[in-house]
């Protein structure tokens, strides 16, 4: 009887998910329709009950690009070792002042177009390297999250720019170049922090595989019942994030006493947020760490907007292998992970839940 009830519930959920998706207007469309409660497909059981919030005053570290290179490298390496996240400030030589504000405003403008105009772009196929939909894992997850997303594959193959919504096309294309300059500088600092040549990660093609996601988190009528993004780690090498002033990103941190808590990565004017991905934890042989993070629903009366670019190796042939960087391996520091191709890595990622750290465990020796 219990199994029959579970099967019926799964069938009902599948029908509700399909009906929501076929509106082609995303979560923003629910808000426009005037919903006063979070629909069941978006409800998460006790989404904020597991780990406490950090004590007042705890914050992710800051790395200042205006410091002399050795000091900036030391700061970046320390943040990557102990936190996996940091704010990057004084990057104006790489990003024109105000550019990220313009990017986020353009993404907001697209998401707040009339429903019929957004619906013309809606779909799950990444045709031409571009898609706009709600929840990339909508049909696989146990509970959907309260967000809509423009996704653009920027490399190794270039996207069809004409498929990027016109409301944010110029800004998305421009951000690719500026964010990659930031990623190049940060990767150099992180290499130097490991005692490696600054170009080591770039020479391993880690700037060539690029996926951009522009998330829009509408105002939510019951913020305690759902999430913007569930706890997860990023699978790639490095993430460069621009976020608006609304806030909602939280990072899980474990202190020296073994206590874990969620730390608000509050918006800092002019700062980008950088985080280590699973691949960099592997390539650094656990010197740097990829940590869980999430987006919580906020009580603001304004939607949250963010834009992240995930950097991954672009060389993906069956004869190209990744794993701990050879120059880090010695008799005193043996490899903790086996080598693998990007095809195997990506296959393992897509077979697992977005929120699972088992991806790294899969490649441990």
GROMACS .gro file of N, CA and C in nm, residues 72-173:
model
  306
   72UNK      N    1   4.931   3.933  -0.243
   72UNK     CA    2   4.801   3.892  -0.297
   72UNK      C    3   4.795   3.741  -0.314
   73UNK      N    4   4.905   3.680  -0.359
   73UNK     CA    5   4.909   3.534  -0.375
   73UNK      C    6   4.896   3.465  -0.240
   74UNK      N    7   4.964   3.519  -0.139
   74UNK     CA    8   4.954   3.461  -0.005
   74UNK      C    9   4.812   3.468   0.048
   75UNK      N   10   4.747   3.583   0.027
   75UNK     CA   11   4.609   3.599   0.074
   75UNK      C   12   4.514   3.506   0.000
   76UNK      N   13   4.528   3.496  -0.131
   76UNK     CA   14   4.440   3.409  -0.211
   76UNK      C   15   4.459   3.263  -0.172
   77UNK      N   16   4.585   3.221  -0.156
   77UNK     CA   17   4.611   3.082  -0.119
   77UNK      C   18   4.556   3.050   0.020
   78UNK      N   19   4.572   3.143   0.114
   78UNK     CA   20   4.519   3.120   0.248
   78UNK      C   21   4.368   3.108   0.248
   79UNK      N   22   4.301   3.193   0.171
   79UNK     CA   23   4.156   3.186   0.163
   79UNK      C   24   4.111   3.056   0.097
   80UNK      N   25   4.182   3.014  -0.009
   80UNK     CA   26   4.145   2.890  -0.079
   80UNK      C   27   4.169   2.767   0.007
   81UNK      N   28   4.270   2.772   0.092
   81UNK     CA   29   4.300   2.658   0.180
   81UNK      C   30   4.196   2.645   0.291
   82UNK      N   31   4.161   2.756   0.352
   82UNK     CA   32   4.081   2.751   0.475
   82UNK      C   33   3.932   2.776   0.454
   83UNK      N   34   3.898   2.843   0.345
   83UNK     CA   35   3.758   2.880   0.323
   83UNK      C   36   3.702   2.829   0.191
   84UNK      N   37   3.784   2.825   0.087
   84UNK     CA   38   3.736   2.789  -0.046
   84UNK      C   39   3.662   2.902  -0.115
   85UNK      N   40   3.649   3.016  -0.047
   85UNK     CA   41   3.578   3.134  -0.098
   85UNK      C   42   3.651   3.260  -0.057
   86UNK      N   43   3.640   3.365  -0.138
   86UNK     CA   44   3.687   3.497  -0.094
   86UNK      C   45   3.625   3.606  -0.180
   87UNK      N   46   3.619   3.726  -0.123
   87UNK     CA   47   3.586   3.846  -0.200
   87UNK      C   48   3.712   3.891  -0.272
   88UNK      N   49   3.696   3.934  -0.395
   88UNK     CA   50   3.807   3.993  -0.470
   88UNK      C   51   3.777   4.141  -0.491
   89UNK      N   52   3.868   4.227  -0.444
   89UNK     CA   53   3.847   4.371  -0.454
   89UNK      C   54   3.963   4.435  -0.530
   90UNK      N   55   3.940   4.559  -0.574
   90UNK     CA   56   4.039   4.637  -0.649
   90UNK      C   57   4.085   4.564  -0.775
   91UNK      N   58   3.986   4.516  -0.851
   91UNK     CA   59   4.011   4.449  -0.978
   91UNK      C   60   3.978   4.540  -1.096
   92UNK      N   61   3.981   4.672  -1.073
   92UNK     CA   62   3.931   4.767  -1.173
   92UNK      C   63   4.019   4.773  -1.297
   93UNK      N   64   4.143   4.726  -1.288
   93UNK     CA   65   4.226   4.721  -1.409
   93UNK      C   66   4.175   4.613  -1.504
   94UNK      N   67   4.095   4.520  -1.452
   94UNK     CA   68   4.045   4.409  -1.533
   94UNK      C   69   3.898   4.425  -1.568
   95UNK      N   70   3.823   4.492  -1.481
   95UNK     CA   71   3.678   4.511  -1.502
   95UNK      C   72   3.647   4.659  -1.493
   96UNK      N   73   3.593   4.719  -1.597
   96UNK     CA   74   3.560   4.863  -1.590
   96UNK      C   75   3.463   4.891  -1.476
   97UNK      N   76   3.483   4.999  -1.402
   97UNK     CA   77   3.392   5.033  -1.293
   97UNK      C   78   3.246   5.039  -1.343
   98UNK      N   79   3.158   4.976  -1.267
   98UNK     CA   80   3.016   4.979  -1.301
   98UNK      C   81   2.973   4.872  -1.400
   99UNK      N   82   3.069   4.796  -1.456
   99UNK     CA   83   3.030   4.698  -1.559
   99UNK      C   84   2.940   4.589  -1.502
  100UNK      N   85   2.975   4.535  -1.384
  100UNK     CA   86   2.892   4.427  -1.330
  100UNK      C   87   2.753   4.477  -1.292
  101UNK      N   88   2.744   4.602  -1.248
  101UNK     CA   89   2.612   4.658  -1.218
  101UNK      C   90   2.526   4.662  -1.345
  102UNK      N   91   2.589   4.699  -1.457
  102UNK     CA   92   2.517   4.702  -1.583
  102UNK      C   93   2.475   4.564  -1.628
  103UNK      N   94   2.564   4.465  -1.608
  103UNK     CA   95   2.532   4.327  -1.643
  103UNK      C   96   2.412   4.277  -1.565
  104UNK      N   97   2.414   4.296  -1.434
  104UNK     CA   98   2.306   4.246  -1.350
  104UNK      C   99   2.175   4.320  -1.378
  105UNK      N  100   2.184   4.449  -1.408
  105UNK     CA  101   2.063   4.524  -1.443
  105UNK      C  102   2.003   4.472  -1.573
  106UNK      N  103   2.088   4.434  -1.668
  106UNK     CA  104   2.038   4.382  -1.796
  106UNK      C  105   1.973   4.246  -1.777
  107UNK      N  106   2.033   4.161  -1.693
  107UNK     CA  107   1.972   4.031  -1.664
  107UNK      C  108   1.837   4.050  -1.596
  108UNK      N  109   1.831   4.143  -1.502
  108UNK     CA  110   1.704   4.173  -1.436
  108UNK      C  111   1.601   4.221  -1.539
  109UNK      N  112   1.644   4.308  -1.629
  109UNK     CA  113   1.552   4.364  -1.728
  109UNK      C  114   1.491   4.254  -1.815
  110UNK      N  115   1.573   4.156  -1.855
  110UNK     CA  116   1.518   4.046  -1.934
  110UNK      C  117   1.415   3.968  -1.854
  111UNK      N  118   1.448   3.933  -1.731
  111UNK     CA  119   1.358   3.851  -1.650
  111UNK      C  120   1.229   3.924  -1.614
  112UNK      N  121   1.228   4.056  -1.626
  112UNK     CA  122   1.109   4.132  -1.593
  112UNK      C  123   1.036   4.185  -1.717
  113UNK      N  124   1.074   4.130  -1.833
  113UNK     CA  125   0.997   4.156  -1.955
  113UNK      C  126   0.860   4.091  -1.941
  114UNK      N  127   0.762   4.133  -2.021
  114UNK     CA  128   0.632   4.064  -2.020
  114UNK      C  129   0.648   3.915  -2.044
  115UNK      N  130   0.560   3.835  -1.984
  115UNK     CA  131   0.571   3.689  -1.989
  115UNK      C  132   0.582   3.636  -2.130
  116UNK      N  133   0.505   3.690  -2.222
  116UNK     CA  134   0.507   3.640  -2.360
  116UNK      C  135   0.644   3.659  -2.424
  117UNK      N  136   0.712   3.766  -2.393
  117UNK     CA  137   0.845   3.790  -2.449
  117UNK      C  138   0.948   3.693  -2.390
  118UNK      N  139   0.939   3.666  -2.260
  118UNK     CA  140   1.029   3.568  -2.199
  118UNK      C  141   1.002   3.429  -2.254
  119UNK      N  142   0.875   3.394  -2.268
  119UNK     CA  143   0.836   3.260  -2.311
  119UNK      C  144   0.894   3.226  -2.448
  120UNK      N  145   0.915   3.327  -2.531
  120UNK     CA  146   0.971   3.303  -2.664
  120UNK      C  147   1.113   3.246  -2.656
  121UNK      N  148   1.181   3.269  -2.544
  121UNK     CA  149   1.318   3.219  -2.527
  121UNK      C  150   1.324   3.090  -2.445
  122UNK      N  151   1.215   3.053  -2.381
  122UNK     CA  152   1.215   2.944  -2.282
  122UNK      C  153   1.235   2.808  -2.350
  123UNK      N  154   1.319   2.725  -2.289
  123UNK     CA  155   1.339   2.588  -2.339
  123UNK      C  156   1.457   2.523  -2.273
  124UNK      N  157   1.459   2.391  -2.271
  124UNK     CA  158   1.566   2.317  -2.202
  124UNK      C  159   1.679   2.275  -2.293
  125UNK      N  160   1.663   2.288  -2.421
  125UNK     CA  161   1.771   2.257  -2.514
  125UNK      C  162   1.875   2.369  -2.512
  126UNK      N  163   2.002   2.332  -2.501
  126UNK     CA  164   2.109   2.432  -2.506
  126UNK      C  165   2.151   2.448  -2.651
  127UNK      N  166   2.055   2.477  -2.736
  127UNK     CA  167   2.079   2.490  -2.879
  127UNK      C  168   2.157   2.618  -2.904
  128UNK      N  169   2.267   2.608  -2.977
  128UNK     CA  170   2.350   2.726  -2.999
  128UNK      C  171   2.425   2.769  -2.876
  129UNK      N  172   2.426   2.683  -2.772
  129UNK     CA  173   2.500   2.714  -2.650
  129UNK      C  174   2.423   2.801  -2.553
  130UNK      N  175   2.292   2.822  -2.575
  130UNK     CA  176   2.215   2.914  -2.492
  130UNK      C  177   2.081   2.852  -2.453
  131UNK      N  178   2.040   2.870  -2.328
  131UNK     CA  179   1.906   2.828  -2.286
  131UNK      C  180   1.855   2.923  -2.179
  132UNK      N  181   1.723   2.928  -2.166
  132UNK     CA  182   1.658   3.001  -2.058
  132UNK      C  183   1.548   2.911  -2.005
  133UNK      N  184   1.555   2.879  -1.875
  133UNK     CA  185   1.454   2.790  -1.816
  133UNK      C  186   1.456   2.806  -1.665
  134UNK      N  187   1.372   2.731  -1.597
  134UNK     CA  188   1.370   2.729  -1.451
  134UNK      C  189   1.421   2.595  -1.403
  135UNK      N  190   1.530   2.596  -1.324
  135UNK     CA  191   1.584   2.472  -1.264
  135UNK      C  192   1.632   2.373  -1.370
  136UNK      N  193   1.761   2.374  -1.395
  136UNK     CA  194   1.817   2.281  -1.494
  136UNK      C  195   1.788   2.136  -1.457
  137UNK      N  196   1.771   2.109  -1.327
  137UNK     CA  197   1.742   1.973  -1.280
  137UNK      C  198   1.596   1.957  -1.239
  138UNK      N  199   1.507   2.035  -1.300
  138UNK     CA  200   1.366   2.038  -1.261
  138UNK      C  201   1.303   1.899  -1.257
  139UNK      N  202   1.333   1.815  -1.356
  139UNK     CA  203   1.268   1.685  -1.366
  139UNK      C  204   1.339   1.576  -1.285
  140UNK      N  205   1.454   1.611  -1.225
  140UNK     CA  206   1.531   1.512  -1.150
  140UNK      C  207   1.532   1.538  -1.000
  141UNK      N  208   1.515   1.664  -0.961
  141UNK     CA  209   1.530   1.698  -0.820
  141UNK      C  210   1.406   1.659  -0.740
  142UNK      N  211   1.427   1.640  -0.610
  142UNK     CA  212   1.315   1.609  -0.523
  142UNK      C  213   1.225   1.728  -0.499
  143UNK      N  214   1.285   1.849  -0.502
  143UNK     CA  215   1.208   1.972  -0.486
  143UNK      C  216   1.275   2.079  -0.571
  144UNK      N  217   1.195   2.152  -0.645
  144UNK     CA  218   1.249   2.258  -0.729
  144UNK      C  219   1.290   2.377  -0.643
  145UNK      N  220   1.379   2.461  -0.698
  145UNK     CA  221   1.423   2.581  -0.627
  145UNK      C  222   1.364   2.705  -0.692
  146UNK      N  223   1.360   2.812  -0.617
  146UNK     CA  224   1.286   2.933  -0.655
  146UNK      C  225   1.376   3.024  -0.741
  147UNK      N  226   1.401   2.983  -0.866
  147UNK     CA  227   1.488   3.064  -0.953
  147UNK      C  228   1.462   3.031  -1.100
  148UNK      N  229   1.496   3.125  -1.185
  148UNK     CA  230   1.500   3.109  -1.330
  148UNK      C  231   1.641   3.142  -1.376
  149UNK      N  232   1.684   3.083  -1.489
  149UNK     CA  233   1.824   3.094  -1.528
  149UNK      C  234   1.843   3.108  -1.678
  150UNK      N  235   1.928   3.203  -1.716
  150UNK     CA  236   1.983   3.206  -1.852
  150UNK      C  237   2.117   3.135  -1.844
  151UNK      N  238   2.139   3.037  -1.930
  151UNK     CA  239   2.264   2.960  -1.932
  151UNK      C  240   2.331   2.978  -2.068
  152UNK      N  241   2.461   3.011  -2.066
  152UNK     CA  242   2.535   3.033  -2.191
  152UNK      C  243   2.666   2.956  -2.184
  153UNK      N  244   2.686   2.863  -2.277
  153UNK     CA  245   2.812   2.791  -2.287
  153UNK      C  246   2.909   2.879  -2.366
  154UNK      N  247   3.011   2.932  -2.298
  154UNK     CA  248   3.103   3.027  -2.360
  154UNK      C  249   3.228   2.961  -2.417
  155UNK      N  250   3.255   2.838  -2.381
  155UNK     CA  251   3.374   2.770  -2.431
  155UNK      C  252   3.375   2.626  -2.385
  156UNK      N  253   3.451   2.538  -2.455
  156UNK     CA  254   3.548   2.572  -2.558
  156UNK      C  255   3.489   2.620  -2.690
  157UNK      N  256   3.363   2.587  -2.723
  157UNK     CA  257   3.300   2.638  -2.844
  157UNK      C  258   3.225   2.766  -2.812
  158UNK      N  259   3.229   2.862  -2.902
  158UNK     CA  260   3.160   2.988  -2.881
  158UNK      C  261   3.010   2.970  -2.902
  159UNK      N  262   2.927   3.042  -2.826
  159UNK     CA  263   2.782   3.031  -2.844
  159UNK      C  264   2.736   3.112  -2.966
  160UNK      N  265   2.616   3.084  -3.009
  160UNK     CA  266   2.551   3.166  -3.111
  160UNK      C  267   2.495   3.289  -3.039
  161UNK      N  268   2.565   3.401  -3.051
  161UNK     CA  269   2.529   3.520  -2.975
  161UNK      C  270   2.387   3.567  -3.003
  162UNK      N  271   2.337   3.538  -3.122
  162UNK     CA  272   2.201   3.582  -3.155
  162UNK      C  273   2.096   3.512  -3.071
  163UNK      N  274   2.132   3.400  -3.009
  163UNK     CA  275   2.037   3.328  -2.924
  163UNK      C  276   2.034   3.382  -2.781
  164UNK      N  277   2.130   3.464  -2.745
  164UNK     CA  278   2.127   3.528  -2.614
  164UNK      C  279   2.020   3.637  -2.618
  165UNK      N  280   1.930   3.643  -2.520
  165UNK     CA  281   1.825   3.746  -2.524
  165UNK      C  282   1.883   3.884  -2.547
  166UNK      N  283   1.821   3.959  -2.638
  166UNK     CA  284   1.872   4.091  -2.677
  166UNK      C  285   1.884   4.186  -2.558
  167UNK      N  286   1.796   4.169  -2.458
  167UNK     CA  287   1.796   4.261  -2.342
  167UNK      C  288   1.926   4.257  -2.264
  168UNK      N  289   2.001   4.146  -2.273
  168UNK     CA  290   2.127   4.135  -2.197
  168UNK      C  291   2.243   4.083  -2.282
  169UNK      N  292   2.224   4.079  -2.413
  169UNK     CA  293   2.326   4.017  -2.501
  169UNK      C  294   2.461   4.088  -2.494
  170UNK      N  295   2.463   4.218  -2.511
  170UNK     CA  296   2.590   4.290  -2.513
  170UNK      C  297   2.663   4.276  -2.379
  171UNK      N  298   2.588   4.280  -2.272
  171UNK     CA  299   2.649   4.269  -2.138
  171UNK      C  300   2.705   4.130  -2.113
  172UNK      N  301   2.633   4.025  -2.155
  172UNK     CA  302   2.681   3.887  -2.138
  172UNK      C  303   2.809   3.866  -2.218
  173UNK      N  304   2.809   3.908  -2.343
  173UNK     CA  305   2.928   3.891  -2.428
  173UNK      C  306   3.046   3.969  -2.371
   0.00000   0.00000   0.00000
